[in-house]
Coordinates of C-alpha atoms in Angstrom, one line a residue:
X264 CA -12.2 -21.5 22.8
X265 CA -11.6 -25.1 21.2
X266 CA -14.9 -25.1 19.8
X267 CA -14.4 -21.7 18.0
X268 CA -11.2 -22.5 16.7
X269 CA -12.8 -25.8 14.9
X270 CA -15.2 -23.6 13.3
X271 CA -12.1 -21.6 12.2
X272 CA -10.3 -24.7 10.7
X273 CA -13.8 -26.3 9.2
X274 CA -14.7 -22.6 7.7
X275 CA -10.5 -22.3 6.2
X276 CA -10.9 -26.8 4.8
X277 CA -14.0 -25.4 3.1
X278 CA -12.5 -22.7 1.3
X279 CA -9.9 -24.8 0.4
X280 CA -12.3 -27.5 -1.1
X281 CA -13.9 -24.2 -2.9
X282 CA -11.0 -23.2 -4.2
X283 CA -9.4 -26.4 -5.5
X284 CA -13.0 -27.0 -6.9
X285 CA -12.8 -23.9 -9.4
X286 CA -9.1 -24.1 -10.2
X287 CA -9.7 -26.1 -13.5
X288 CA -11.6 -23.5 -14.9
X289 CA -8.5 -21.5 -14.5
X290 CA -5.8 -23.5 -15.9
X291 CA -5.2 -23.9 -19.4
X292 CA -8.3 -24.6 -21.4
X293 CA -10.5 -23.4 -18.7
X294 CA -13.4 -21.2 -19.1
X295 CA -11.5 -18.5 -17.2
X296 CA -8.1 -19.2 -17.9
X297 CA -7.3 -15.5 -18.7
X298 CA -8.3 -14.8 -15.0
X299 CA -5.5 -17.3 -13.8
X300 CA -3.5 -14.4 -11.9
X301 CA -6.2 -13.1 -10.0
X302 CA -7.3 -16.8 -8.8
X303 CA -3.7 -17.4 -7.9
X304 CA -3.6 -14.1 -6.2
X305 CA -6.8 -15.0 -4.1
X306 CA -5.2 -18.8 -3.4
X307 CA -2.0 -17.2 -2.0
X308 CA -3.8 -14.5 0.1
X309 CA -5.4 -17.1 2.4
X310 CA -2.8 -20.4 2.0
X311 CA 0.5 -20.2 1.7
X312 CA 1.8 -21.8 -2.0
X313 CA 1.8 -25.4 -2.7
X314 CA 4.9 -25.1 -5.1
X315 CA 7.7 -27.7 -3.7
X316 CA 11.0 -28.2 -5.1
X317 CA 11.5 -31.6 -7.2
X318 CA 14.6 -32.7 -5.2
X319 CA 16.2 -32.6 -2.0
X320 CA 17.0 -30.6 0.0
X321 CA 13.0 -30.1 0.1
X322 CA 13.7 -27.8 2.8
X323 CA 13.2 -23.6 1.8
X324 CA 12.8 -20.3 4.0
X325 CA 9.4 -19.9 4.6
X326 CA 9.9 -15.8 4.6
X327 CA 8.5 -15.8 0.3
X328 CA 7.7 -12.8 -1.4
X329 CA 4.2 -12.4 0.5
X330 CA 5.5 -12.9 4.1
X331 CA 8.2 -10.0 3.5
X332 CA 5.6 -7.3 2.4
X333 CA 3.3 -8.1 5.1
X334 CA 6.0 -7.4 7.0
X335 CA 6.0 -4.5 5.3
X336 CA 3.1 -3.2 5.9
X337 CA 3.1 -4.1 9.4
X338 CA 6.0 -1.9 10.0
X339 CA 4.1 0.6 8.2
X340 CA 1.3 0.8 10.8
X341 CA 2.4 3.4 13.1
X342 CA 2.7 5.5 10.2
X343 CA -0.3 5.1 9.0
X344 CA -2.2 5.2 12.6
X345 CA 0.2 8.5 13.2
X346 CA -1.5 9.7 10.2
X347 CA -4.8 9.3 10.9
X348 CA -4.2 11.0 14.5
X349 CA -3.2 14.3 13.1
X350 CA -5.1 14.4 9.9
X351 CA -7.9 12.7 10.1
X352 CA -10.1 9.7 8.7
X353 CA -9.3 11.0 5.1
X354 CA -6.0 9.2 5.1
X355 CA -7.6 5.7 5.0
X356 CA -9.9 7.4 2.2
X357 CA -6.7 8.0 0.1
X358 CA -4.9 4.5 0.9
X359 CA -8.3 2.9 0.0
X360 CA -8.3 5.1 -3.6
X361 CA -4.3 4.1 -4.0
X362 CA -5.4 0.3 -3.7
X363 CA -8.0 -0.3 -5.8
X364 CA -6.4 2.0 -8.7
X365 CA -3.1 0.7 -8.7
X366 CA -4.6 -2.9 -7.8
X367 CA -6.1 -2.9 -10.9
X368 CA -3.3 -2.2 -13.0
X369 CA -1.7 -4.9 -11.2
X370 CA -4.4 -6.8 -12.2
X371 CA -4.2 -5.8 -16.0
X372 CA -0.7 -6.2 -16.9
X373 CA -0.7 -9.9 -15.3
X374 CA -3.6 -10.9 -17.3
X375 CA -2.2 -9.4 -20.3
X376 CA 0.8 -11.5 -19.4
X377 CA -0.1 -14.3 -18.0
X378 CA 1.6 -13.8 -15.2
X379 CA 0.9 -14.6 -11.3
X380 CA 0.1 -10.8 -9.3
X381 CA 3.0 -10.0 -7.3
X382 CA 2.2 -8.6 -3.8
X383 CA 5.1 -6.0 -4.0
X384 CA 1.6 -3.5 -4.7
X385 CA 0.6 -3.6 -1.0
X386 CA 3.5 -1.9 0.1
X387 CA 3.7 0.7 -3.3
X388 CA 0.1 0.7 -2.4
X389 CA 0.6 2.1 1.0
X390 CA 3.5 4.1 0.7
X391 CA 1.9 6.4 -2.0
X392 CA -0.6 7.8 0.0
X393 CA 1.4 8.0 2.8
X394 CA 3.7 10.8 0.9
X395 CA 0.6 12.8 -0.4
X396 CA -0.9 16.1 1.3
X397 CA -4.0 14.6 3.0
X398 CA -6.6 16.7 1.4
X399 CA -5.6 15.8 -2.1
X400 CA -8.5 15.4 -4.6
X401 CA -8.9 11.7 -4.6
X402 CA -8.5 11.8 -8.7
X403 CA -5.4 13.0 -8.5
X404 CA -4.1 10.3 -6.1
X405 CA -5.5 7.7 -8.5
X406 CA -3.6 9.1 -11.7
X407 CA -0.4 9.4 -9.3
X408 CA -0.3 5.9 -8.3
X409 CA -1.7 4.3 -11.4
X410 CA 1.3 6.4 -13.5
X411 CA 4.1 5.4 -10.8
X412 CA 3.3 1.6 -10.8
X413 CA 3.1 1.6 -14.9
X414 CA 6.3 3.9 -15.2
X415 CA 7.8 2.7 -12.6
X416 CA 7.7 -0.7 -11.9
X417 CA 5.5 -2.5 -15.3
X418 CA 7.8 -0.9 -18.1
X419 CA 10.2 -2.3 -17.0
X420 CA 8.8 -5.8 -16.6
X421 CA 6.9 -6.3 -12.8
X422 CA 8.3 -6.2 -9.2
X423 CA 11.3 -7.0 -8.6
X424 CA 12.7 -5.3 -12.2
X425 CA 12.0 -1.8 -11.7
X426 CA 14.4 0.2 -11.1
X427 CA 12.7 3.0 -9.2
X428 CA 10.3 2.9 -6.4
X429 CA 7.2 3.0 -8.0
X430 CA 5.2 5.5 -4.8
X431 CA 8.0 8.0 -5.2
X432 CA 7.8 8.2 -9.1
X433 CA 4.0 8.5 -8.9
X434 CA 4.3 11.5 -5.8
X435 CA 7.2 12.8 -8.2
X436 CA 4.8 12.9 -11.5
X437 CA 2.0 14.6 -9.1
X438 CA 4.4 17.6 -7.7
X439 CA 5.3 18.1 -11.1
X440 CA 2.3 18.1 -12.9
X441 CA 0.2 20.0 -9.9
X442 CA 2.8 21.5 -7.7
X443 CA 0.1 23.9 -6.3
X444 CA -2.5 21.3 -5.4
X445 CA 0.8 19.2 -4.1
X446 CA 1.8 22.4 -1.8
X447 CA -1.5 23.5 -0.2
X448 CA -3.9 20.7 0.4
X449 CA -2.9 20.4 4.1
X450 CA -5.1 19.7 7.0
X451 CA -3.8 21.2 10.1
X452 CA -2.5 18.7 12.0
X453 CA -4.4 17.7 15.5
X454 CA -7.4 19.1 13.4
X455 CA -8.4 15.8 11.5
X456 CA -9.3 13.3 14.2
X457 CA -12.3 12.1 15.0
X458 CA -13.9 13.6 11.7
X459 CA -12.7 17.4 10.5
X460 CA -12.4 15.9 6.9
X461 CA -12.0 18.8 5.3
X462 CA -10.0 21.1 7.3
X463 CA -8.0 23.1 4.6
X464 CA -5.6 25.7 5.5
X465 CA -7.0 28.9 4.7
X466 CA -5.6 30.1 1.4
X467 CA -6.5 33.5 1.8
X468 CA -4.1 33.6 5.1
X469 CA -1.6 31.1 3.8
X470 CA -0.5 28.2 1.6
X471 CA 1.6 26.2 3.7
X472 CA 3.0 25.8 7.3
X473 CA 6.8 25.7 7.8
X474 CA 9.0 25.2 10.8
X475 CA 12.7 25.0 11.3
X476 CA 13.4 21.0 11.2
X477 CA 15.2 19.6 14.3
X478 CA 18.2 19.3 12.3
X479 CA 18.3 22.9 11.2
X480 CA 17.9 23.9 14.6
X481 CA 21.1 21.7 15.5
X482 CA 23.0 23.4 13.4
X483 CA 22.9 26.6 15.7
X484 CA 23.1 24.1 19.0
X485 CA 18.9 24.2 19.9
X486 CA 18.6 20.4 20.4
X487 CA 15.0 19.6 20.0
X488 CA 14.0 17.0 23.2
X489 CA 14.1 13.3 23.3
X490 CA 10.3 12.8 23.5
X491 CA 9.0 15.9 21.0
X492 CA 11.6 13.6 18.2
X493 CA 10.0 10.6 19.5
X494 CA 6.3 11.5 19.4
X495 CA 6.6 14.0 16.0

């Protein structure tokens, strides 16, 4: 156990050296100075920053920017493992399209403006496919979350500016530009796992599924039970 974790702390003192090694090339005058917020973005992913106030108290909360959407994301997990469970492996095919488009108009905009990559995307990054019908074409979820996270979050200057939430302005521009595709790529649910990818509802029979919601039914006293609210 000890000798494995040594490996672990010589393999993270390497990467270290690595990276302080190339950061001149990203400063100022550097070769690759326009690249500055993706090196900054990779430094922060494994180490924590090495920014420290100039005087006392030298003391801050350690929960930054990064800490608070990983905790994020964590609390994101069931949903995302829930969603998986009744729809299939496809799910992590759309999260996996939403990052790397709207990554890389993170990506764009901060090198336009020389600006460090903020990691409020990996949340926005989740959430959006987490709101989408799972058997959405895949080009359509890219032009979703790459127009939520430049009309919603970039115009009006980065995270932590916008004034809407960036997943639900993308899902908004996607229901109404393609309200059909929006309404009746559904997988039946229990039908996705281990690998029923494309399990469509029939069209010819139906559209879409609908149910009376647990709070409908209280209206007219049916209580749904404890465990089927619990378990979905």
């Amino acid at each position: 156990m000890g000798g494995a974790e040594g490996r672990g702390d010589d393999r993270m003192k390497l990467l270290r050296k690595t990276l302080d090694r190339l950061a001149p090339n990203f400063e100022a005058g550097g070769k690759l100075s326009r690249l500055k917020p993706v090196f900054e973005a990779t430094d922060n992913f494994f180490f924590a920053g090495n920014a420290v106030t100039a005087g006392a108290p030298h003391l801050r909360d350690p929960l930054d920017v990064k800490r608070f959407m990983v905790m994020a994301i964590v609390a994101l997990m069931p949903c995302v493992l829930t969603g998986v469970y009744f729809f299939g492996l496809r799910v992590l095919v759309l999260i996996a399209v939403s990052y790397a488009a709207g990554g890389l108009v993170e990506v764009v905009f901060a090198v336009v403006r020389k600006e460090e990559i903020n990691e409020g995307f990996l949340v926005t990054g989740l959430i959006f496919p987490l709101t989408l019908p799972p058997a959405l074409p895949l080009w359509m979820a890219a032009v979703g979350v790459i127009l939520g996270v430049i009309i919603g979050k970039e115009l009006f200057g980065g995270t932590g500016r916008n004034l809407f939430n960036p997943a639900l302005v993308g899902r908004c521009i996607l229901a109404l530009g393609y309200p059909v595709a929006m309404a009746s790529n559904w997988i039946l649910p229990g039908r996705g796992f281990p690998g029923r990818l494309l399990q469509y509802v029939d069209a010819s029979s139906e559209d879409a599924i609908t149910i009376a919601t647990p709070l409908v039914m209280a209206k007219t006293e049916q209580f749904t039970e404890w465990w089927d609210l619990f378990t979905g």
